[in-house]
mmCIF file of C-alpha atoms and ligand atoms in Angstrom:
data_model
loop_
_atom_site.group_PDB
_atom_site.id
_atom_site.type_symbol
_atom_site.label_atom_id
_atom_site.label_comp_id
_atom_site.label_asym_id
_atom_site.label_seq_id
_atom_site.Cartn_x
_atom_site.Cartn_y
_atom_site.Cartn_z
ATOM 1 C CA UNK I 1 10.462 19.131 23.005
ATOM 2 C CA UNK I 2 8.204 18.571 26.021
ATOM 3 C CA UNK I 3 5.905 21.246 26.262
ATOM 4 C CA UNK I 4 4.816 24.196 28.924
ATOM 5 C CA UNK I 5 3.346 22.019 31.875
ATOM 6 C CA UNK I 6 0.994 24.887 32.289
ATOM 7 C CA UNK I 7 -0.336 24.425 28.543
ATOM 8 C CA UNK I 8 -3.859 22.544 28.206
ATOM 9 C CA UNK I 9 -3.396 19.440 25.910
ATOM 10 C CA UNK I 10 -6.364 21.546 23.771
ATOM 11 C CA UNK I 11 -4.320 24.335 23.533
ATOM 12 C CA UNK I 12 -1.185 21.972 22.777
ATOM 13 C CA UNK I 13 -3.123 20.545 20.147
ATOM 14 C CA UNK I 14 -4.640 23.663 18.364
ATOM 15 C CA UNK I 15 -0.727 24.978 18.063
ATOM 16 C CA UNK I 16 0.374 21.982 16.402
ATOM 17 C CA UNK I 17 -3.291 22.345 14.171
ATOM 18 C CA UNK I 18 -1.711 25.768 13.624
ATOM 19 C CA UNK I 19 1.507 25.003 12.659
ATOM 20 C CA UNK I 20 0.496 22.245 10.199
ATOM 21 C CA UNK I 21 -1.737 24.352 8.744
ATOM 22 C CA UNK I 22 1.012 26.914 7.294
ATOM 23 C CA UNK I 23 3.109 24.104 6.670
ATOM 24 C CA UNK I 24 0.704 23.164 4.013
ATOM 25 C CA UNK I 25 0.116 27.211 2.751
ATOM 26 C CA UNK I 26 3.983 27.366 2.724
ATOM 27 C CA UNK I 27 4.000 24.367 0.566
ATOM 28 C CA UNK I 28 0.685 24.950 -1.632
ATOM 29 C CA UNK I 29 -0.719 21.339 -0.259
ATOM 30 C CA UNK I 30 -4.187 21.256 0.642
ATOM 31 C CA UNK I 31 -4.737 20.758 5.192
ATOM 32 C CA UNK I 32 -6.729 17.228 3.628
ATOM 33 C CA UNK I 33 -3.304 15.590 2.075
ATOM 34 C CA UNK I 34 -1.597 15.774 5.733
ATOM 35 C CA UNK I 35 -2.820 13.103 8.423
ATOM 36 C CA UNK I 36 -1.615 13.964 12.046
ATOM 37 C CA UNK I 37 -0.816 10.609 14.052
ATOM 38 C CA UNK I 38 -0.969 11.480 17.189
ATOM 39 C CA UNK I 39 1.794 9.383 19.323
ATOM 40 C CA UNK I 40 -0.027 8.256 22.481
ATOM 41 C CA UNK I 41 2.499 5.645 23.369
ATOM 42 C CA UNK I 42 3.393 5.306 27.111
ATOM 43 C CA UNK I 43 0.151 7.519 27.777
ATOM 44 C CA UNK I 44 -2.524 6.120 30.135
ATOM 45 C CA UNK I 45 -5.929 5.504 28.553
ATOM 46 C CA UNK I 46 -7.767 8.629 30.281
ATOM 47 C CA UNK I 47 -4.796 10.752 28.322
ATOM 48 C CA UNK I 48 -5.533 9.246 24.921
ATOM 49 C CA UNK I 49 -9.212 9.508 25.590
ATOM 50 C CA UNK I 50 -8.862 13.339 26.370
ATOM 51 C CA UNK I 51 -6.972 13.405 22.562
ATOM 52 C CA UNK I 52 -9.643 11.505 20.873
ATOM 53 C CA UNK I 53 -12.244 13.389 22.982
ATOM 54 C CA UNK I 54 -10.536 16.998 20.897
ATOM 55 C CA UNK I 55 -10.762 15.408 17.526
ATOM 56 C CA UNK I 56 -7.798 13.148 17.557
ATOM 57 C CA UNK I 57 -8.695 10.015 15.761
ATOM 58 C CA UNK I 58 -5.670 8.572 14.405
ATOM 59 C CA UNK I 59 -3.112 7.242 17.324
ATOM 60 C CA UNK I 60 0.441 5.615 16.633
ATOM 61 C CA UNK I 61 1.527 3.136 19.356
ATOM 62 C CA UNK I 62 5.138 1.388 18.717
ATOM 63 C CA UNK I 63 4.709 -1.259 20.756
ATOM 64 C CA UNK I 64 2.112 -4.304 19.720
ATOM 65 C CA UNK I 65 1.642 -5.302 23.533
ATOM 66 C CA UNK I 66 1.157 -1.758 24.575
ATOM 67 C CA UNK I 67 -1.394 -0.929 21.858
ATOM 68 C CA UNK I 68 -3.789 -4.230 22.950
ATOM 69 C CA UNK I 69 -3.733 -3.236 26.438
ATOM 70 C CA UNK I 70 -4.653 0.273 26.144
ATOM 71 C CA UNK I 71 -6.979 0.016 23.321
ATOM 72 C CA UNK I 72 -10.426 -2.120 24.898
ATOM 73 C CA UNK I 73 -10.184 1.439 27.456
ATOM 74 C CA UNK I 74 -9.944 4.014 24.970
ATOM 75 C CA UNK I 75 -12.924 5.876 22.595
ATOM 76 C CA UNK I 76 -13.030 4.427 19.437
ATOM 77 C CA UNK I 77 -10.138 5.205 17.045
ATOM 78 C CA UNK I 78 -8.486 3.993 14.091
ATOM 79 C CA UNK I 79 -4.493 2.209 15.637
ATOM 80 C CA UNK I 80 -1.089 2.638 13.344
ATOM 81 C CA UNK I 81 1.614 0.695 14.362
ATOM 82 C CA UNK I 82 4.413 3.207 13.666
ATOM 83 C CA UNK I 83 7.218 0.724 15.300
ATOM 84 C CA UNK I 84 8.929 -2.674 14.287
ATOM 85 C CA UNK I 85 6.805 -5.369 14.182
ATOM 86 C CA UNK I 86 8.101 -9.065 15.821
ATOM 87 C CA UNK I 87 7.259 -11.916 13.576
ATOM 88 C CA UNK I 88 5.920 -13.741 16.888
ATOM 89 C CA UNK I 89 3.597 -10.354 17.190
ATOM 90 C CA UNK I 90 1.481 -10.881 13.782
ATOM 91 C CA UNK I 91 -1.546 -12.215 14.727
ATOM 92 C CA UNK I 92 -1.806 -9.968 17.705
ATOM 93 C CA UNK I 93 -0.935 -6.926 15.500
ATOM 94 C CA UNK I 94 -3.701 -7.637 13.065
ATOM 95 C CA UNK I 95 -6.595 -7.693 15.550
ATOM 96 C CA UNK I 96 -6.103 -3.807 16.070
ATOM 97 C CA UNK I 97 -3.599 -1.985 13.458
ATOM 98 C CA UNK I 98 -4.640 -0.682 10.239
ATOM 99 C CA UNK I 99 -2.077 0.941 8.824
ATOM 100 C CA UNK I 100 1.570 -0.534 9.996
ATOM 101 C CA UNK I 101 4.643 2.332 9.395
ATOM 102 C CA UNK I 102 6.875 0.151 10.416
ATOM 103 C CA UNK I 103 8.025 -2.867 8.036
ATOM 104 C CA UNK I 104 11.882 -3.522 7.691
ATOM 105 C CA UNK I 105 12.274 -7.186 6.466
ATOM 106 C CA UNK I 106 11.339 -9.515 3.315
ATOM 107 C CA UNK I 107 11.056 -12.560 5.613
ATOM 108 C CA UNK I 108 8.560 -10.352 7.631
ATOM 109 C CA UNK I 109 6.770 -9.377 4.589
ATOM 110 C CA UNK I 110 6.328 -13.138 3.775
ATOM 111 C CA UNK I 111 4.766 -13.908 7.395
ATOM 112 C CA UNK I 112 2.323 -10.664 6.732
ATOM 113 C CA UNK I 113 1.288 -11.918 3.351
ATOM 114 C CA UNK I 114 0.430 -15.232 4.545
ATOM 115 C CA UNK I 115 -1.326 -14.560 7.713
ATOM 116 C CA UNK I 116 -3.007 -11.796 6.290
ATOM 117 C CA UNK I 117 -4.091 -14.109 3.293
ATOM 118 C CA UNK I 118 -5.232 -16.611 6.187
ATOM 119 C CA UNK I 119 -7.388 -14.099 8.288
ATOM 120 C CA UNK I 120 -8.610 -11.537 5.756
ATOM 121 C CA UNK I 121 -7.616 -9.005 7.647
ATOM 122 C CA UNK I 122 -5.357 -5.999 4.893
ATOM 123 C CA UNK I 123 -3.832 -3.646 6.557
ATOM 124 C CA UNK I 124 -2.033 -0.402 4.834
ATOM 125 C CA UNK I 125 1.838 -1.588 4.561
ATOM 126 C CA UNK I 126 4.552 1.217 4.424
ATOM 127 C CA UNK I 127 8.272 0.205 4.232
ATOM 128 C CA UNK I 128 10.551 1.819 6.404
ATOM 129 C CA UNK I 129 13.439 3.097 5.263
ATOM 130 C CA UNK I 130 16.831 3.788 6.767
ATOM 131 C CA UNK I 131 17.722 6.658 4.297
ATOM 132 C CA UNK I 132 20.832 8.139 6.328
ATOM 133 C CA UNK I 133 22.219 4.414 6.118
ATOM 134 C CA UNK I 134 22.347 4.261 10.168
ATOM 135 C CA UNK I 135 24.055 1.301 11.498
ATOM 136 C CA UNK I 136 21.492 1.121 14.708
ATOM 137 C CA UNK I 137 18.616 1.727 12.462
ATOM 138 C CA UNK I 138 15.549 -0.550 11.566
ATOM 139 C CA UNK I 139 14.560 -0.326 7.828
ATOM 140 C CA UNK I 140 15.486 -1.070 4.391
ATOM 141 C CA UNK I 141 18.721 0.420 2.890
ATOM 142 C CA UNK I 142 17.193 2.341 -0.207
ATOM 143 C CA UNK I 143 19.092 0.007 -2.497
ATOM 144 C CA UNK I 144 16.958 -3.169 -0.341
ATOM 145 C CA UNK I 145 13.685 -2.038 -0.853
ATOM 146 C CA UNK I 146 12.807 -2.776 -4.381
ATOM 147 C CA UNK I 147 13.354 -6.506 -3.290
ATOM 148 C CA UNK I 148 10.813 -5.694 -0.760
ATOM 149 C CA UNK I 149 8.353 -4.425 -3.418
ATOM 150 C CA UNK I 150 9.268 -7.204 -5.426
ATOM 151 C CA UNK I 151 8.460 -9.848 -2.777
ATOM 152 C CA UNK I 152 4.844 -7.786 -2.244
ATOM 153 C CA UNK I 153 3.836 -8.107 -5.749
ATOM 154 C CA UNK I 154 5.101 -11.722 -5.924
ATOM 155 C CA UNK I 155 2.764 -12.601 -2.775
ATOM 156 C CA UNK I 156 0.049 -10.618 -4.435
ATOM 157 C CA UNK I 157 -1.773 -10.366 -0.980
ATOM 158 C CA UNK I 158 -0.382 -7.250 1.082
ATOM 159 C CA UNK I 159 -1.443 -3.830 -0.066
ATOM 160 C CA UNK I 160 1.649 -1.119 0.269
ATOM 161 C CA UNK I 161 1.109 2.246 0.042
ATOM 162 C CA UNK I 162 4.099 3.816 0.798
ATOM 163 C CA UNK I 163 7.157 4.635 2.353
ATOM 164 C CA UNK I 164 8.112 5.797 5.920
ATOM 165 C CA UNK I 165 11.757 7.211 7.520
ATOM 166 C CA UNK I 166 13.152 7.933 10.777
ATOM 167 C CA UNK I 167 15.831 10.590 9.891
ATOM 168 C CA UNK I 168 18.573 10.933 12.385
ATOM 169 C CA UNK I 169 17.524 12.559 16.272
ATOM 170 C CA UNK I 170 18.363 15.722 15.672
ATOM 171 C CA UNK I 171 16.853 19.480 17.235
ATOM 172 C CA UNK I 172 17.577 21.465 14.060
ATOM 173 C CA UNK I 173 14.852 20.554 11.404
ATOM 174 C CA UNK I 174 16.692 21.628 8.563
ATOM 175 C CA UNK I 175 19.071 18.567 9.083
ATOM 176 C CA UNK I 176 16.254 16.593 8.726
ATOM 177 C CA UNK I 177 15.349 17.696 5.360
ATOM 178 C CA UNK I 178 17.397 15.688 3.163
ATOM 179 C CA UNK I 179 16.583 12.967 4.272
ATOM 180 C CA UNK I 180 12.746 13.904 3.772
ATOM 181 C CA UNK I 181 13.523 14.386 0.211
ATOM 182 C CA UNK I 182 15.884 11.428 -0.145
ATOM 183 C CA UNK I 183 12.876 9.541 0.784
ATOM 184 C CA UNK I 184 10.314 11.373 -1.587
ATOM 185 C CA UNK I 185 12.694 10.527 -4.847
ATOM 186 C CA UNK I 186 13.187 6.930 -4.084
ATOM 187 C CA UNK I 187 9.193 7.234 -3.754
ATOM 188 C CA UNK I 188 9.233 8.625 -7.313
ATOM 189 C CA UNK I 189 11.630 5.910 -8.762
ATOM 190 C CA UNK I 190 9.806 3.211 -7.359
ATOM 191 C CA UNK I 191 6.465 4.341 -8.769
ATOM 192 C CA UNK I 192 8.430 4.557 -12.081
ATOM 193 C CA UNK I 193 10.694 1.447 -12.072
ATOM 194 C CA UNK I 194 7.344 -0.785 -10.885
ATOM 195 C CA UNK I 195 4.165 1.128 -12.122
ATOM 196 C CA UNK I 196 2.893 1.330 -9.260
ATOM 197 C CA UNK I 197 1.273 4.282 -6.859
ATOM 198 C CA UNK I 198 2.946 4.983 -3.544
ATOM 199 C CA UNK I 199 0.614 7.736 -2.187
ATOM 200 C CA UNK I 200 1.868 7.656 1.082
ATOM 201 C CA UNK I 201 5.409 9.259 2.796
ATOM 202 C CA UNK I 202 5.287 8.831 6.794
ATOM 203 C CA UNK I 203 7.716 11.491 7.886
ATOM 204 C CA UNK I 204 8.246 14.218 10.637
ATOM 205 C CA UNK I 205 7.655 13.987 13.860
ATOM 206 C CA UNK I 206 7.664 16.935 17.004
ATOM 207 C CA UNK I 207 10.691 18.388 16.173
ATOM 208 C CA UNK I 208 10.884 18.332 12.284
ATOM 209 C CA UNK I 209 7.437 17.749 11.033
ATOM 210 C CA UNK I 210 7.513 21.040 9.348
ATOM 211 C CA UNK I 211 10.197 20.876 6.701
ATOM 212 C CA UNK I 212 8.463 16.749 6.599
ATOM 213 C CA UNK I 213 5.703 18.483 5.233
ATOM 214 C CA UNK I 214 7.604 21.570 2.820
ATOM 215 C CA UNK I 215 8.676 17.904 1.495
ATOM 216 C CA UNK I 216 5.600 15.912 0.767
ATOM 217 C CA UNK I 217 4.600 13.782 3.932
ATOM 218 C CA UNK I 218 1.131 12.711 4.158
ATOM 219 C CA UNK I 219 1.485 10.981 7.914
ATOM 220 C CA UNK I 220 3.404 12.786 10.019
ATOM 221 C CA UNK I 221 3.903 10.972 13.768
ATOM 222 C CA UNK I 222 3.665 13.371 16.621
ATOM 223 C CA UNK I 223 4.073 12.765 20.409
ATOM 224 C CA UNK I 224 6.022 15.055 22.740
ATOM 225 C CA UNK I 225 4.997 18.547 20.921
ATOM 226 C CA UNK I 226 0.944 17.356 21.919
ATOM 227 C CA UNK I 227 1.260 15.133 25.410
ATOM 228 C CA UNK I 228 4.385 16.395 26.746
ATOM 229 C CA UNK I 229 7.433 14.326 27.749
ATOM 230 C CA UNK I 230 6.759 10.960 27.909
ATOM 231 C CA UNK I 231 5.687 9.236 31.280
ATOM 232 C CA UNK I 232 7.627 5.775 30.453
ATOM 233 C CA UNK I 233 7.486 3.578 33.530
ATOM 234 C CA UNK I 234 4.199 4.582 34.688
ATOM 235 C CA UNK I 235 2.659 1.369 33.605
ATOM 236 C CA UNK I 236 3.221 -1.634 31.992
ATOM 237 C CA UNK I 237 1.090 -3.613 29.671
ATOM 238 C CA UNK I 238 0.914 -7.991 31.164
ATOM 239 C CA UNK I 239 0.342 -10.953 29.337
ATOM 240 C CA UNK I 240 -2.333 -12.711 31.251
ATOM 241 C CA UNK I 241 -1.139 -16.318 31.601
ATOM 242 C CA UNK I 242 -4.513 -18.250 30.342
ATOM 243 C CA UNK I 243 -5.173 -16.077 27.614
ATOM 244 C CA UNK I 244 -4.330 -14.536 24.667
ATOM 245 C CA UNK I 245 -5.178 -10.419 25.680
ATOM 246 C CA UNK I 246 -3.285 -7.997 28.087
ATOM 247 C CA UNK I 247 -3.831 -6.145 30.641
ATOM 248 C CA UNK I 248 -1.904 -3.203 32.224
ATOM 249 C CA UNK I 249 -0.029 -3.144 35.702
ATOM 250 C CA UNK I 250 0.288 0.104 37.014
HETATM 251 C C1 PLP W 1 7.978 8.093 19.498
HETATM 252 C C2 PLP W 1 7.898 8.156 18.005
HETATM 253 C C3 PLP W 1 7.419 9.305 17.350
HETATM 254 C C4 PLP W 1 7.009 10.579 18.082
HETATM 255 O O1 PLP W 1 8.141 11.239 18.542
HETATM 256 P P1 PLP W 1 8.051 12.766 19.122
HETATM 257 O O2 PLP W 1 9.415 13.297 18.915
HETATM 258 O O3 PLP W 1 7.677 12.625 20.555
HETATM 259 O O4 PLP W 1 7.023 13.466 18.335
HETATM 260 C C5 PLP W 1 7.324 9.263 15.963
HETATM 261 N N1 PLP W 1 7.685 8.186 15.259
HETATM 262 C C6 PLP W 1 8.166 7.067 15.857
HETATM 263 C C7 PLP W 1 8.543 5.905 15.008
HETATM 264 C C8 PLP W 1 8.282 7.006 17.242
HETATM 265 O O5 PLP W 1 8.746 5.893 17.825
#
């Protein structure tokens, strides 16, 4: 949904304020229980600066390489990886994400528990979850992810808070909704089956964060609807060859 060219990004932003806003009346939710992540990824710095600059603070990136690049140019803000994470891209991912939407494997969990055991460093875990059972989906199957839980509380390191879906691409929000709520019950019957609290549901993004909302999310991930179709190409973040950061080729 790319928006007018001739829009400002502050106007942009103050619709999508709006919007959210009656989301929550329609719902009876309080504005506080609904974080906006604002999806910078393929923007420049100077475009994420102008979001954080109007009150954005929370930015999803879905790529770990990206994110590092980016981030030592931008105002300070607090990162969510809301993409897959590479086993190889740990470490890395660590230095700058704090919450991390995106987690789809036990072996993956294992790797997070230990590292983060080794370095200290906790972020927020939510397990995605594939709930239309998409074959080219990332994420746990719902019947998958109480091994994932399991394998958390058997580490006894990672802290996970809840759960997050990518329903089917779709332009008609009201498909998405099921899949919302599909997502909000296994929520519930985890909480139940392992006594444990699962406050967050990462759902909805430009086209259907809405109805995400009418159905309990507490993140939802929004790009297009506030920057405007994506610039992909434009740069590129580089591993520099004698070190361990990035930096980006234009
Ligand atoms: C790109 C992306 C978004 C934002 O998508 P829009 O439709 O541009 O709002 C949200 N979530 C994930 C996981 C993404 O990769």
């Amino acid at each position: 949904m790319p928006a007018e060219p001739e829009t400002s990004f502050v106007d942009r932003h103050a619709e999508i304020e709006r919007r959210i806003s009656e989301a929550c009346a329609r719902a009876g939710r309080d504005r506080a229980s609904v974080q906006l992540v604002a999806v910078t990824k393929t923007w420049p710095p100077e475009v994420v600066n102008e979001a954080i600059a109007d009150g954005l603070r929370v930015l999803g990136e879905n790529r770990v390489q990206e994110a590092l690049a980016k981030a030592p140019m931008c105002s300070s803000a607090e990162w969510h990886l809301i993409g897959p994470l590479q086993r190889n891209k740990i470490r890395h991912a660590l230095t700058l994400f704090s919450v991390l939407h995106g987690i789809d494997s036990v072996p993956l969990l294992h790797d997070l528990a230990r590292i983060s055991d080794e370095t200290g460093l906790r972020p927020d875990i939510l397990l995605e979850v594939n709930v239309a059972n998409e074959a080219t989906k990332h994420g746990f199957t719902a019947e998958a992810v109480p091994d994932a839980i399991r394998a958390i509380l058997e580490d006894g390191v990672l802290r996970v808070v809840g759960l997050m879906t990518v329903p089917p691409w779709t332009l008609e929000p009201e498909t998405s909704r099921p899949h919302f709520r599909a997502l909000r019950e296994l929520r519930h019957q985890l909480e139940q089956d392992f006594s444990i609290a699962l406050p967050e549901l990462s759902m909805g993004m430009s086209a259907d964060f809405e109805v995400a909302i009418e159905e309990g999310a507490t993140y939802v991930r929004i790009g297009s609807a506030l920057f405007g179709a994506r610039n992909a190409g434009a740069w590129k973040p580089v591993r520099s060859p004698d070190s361990d950061s990035y930096y980006l080729q234009v």
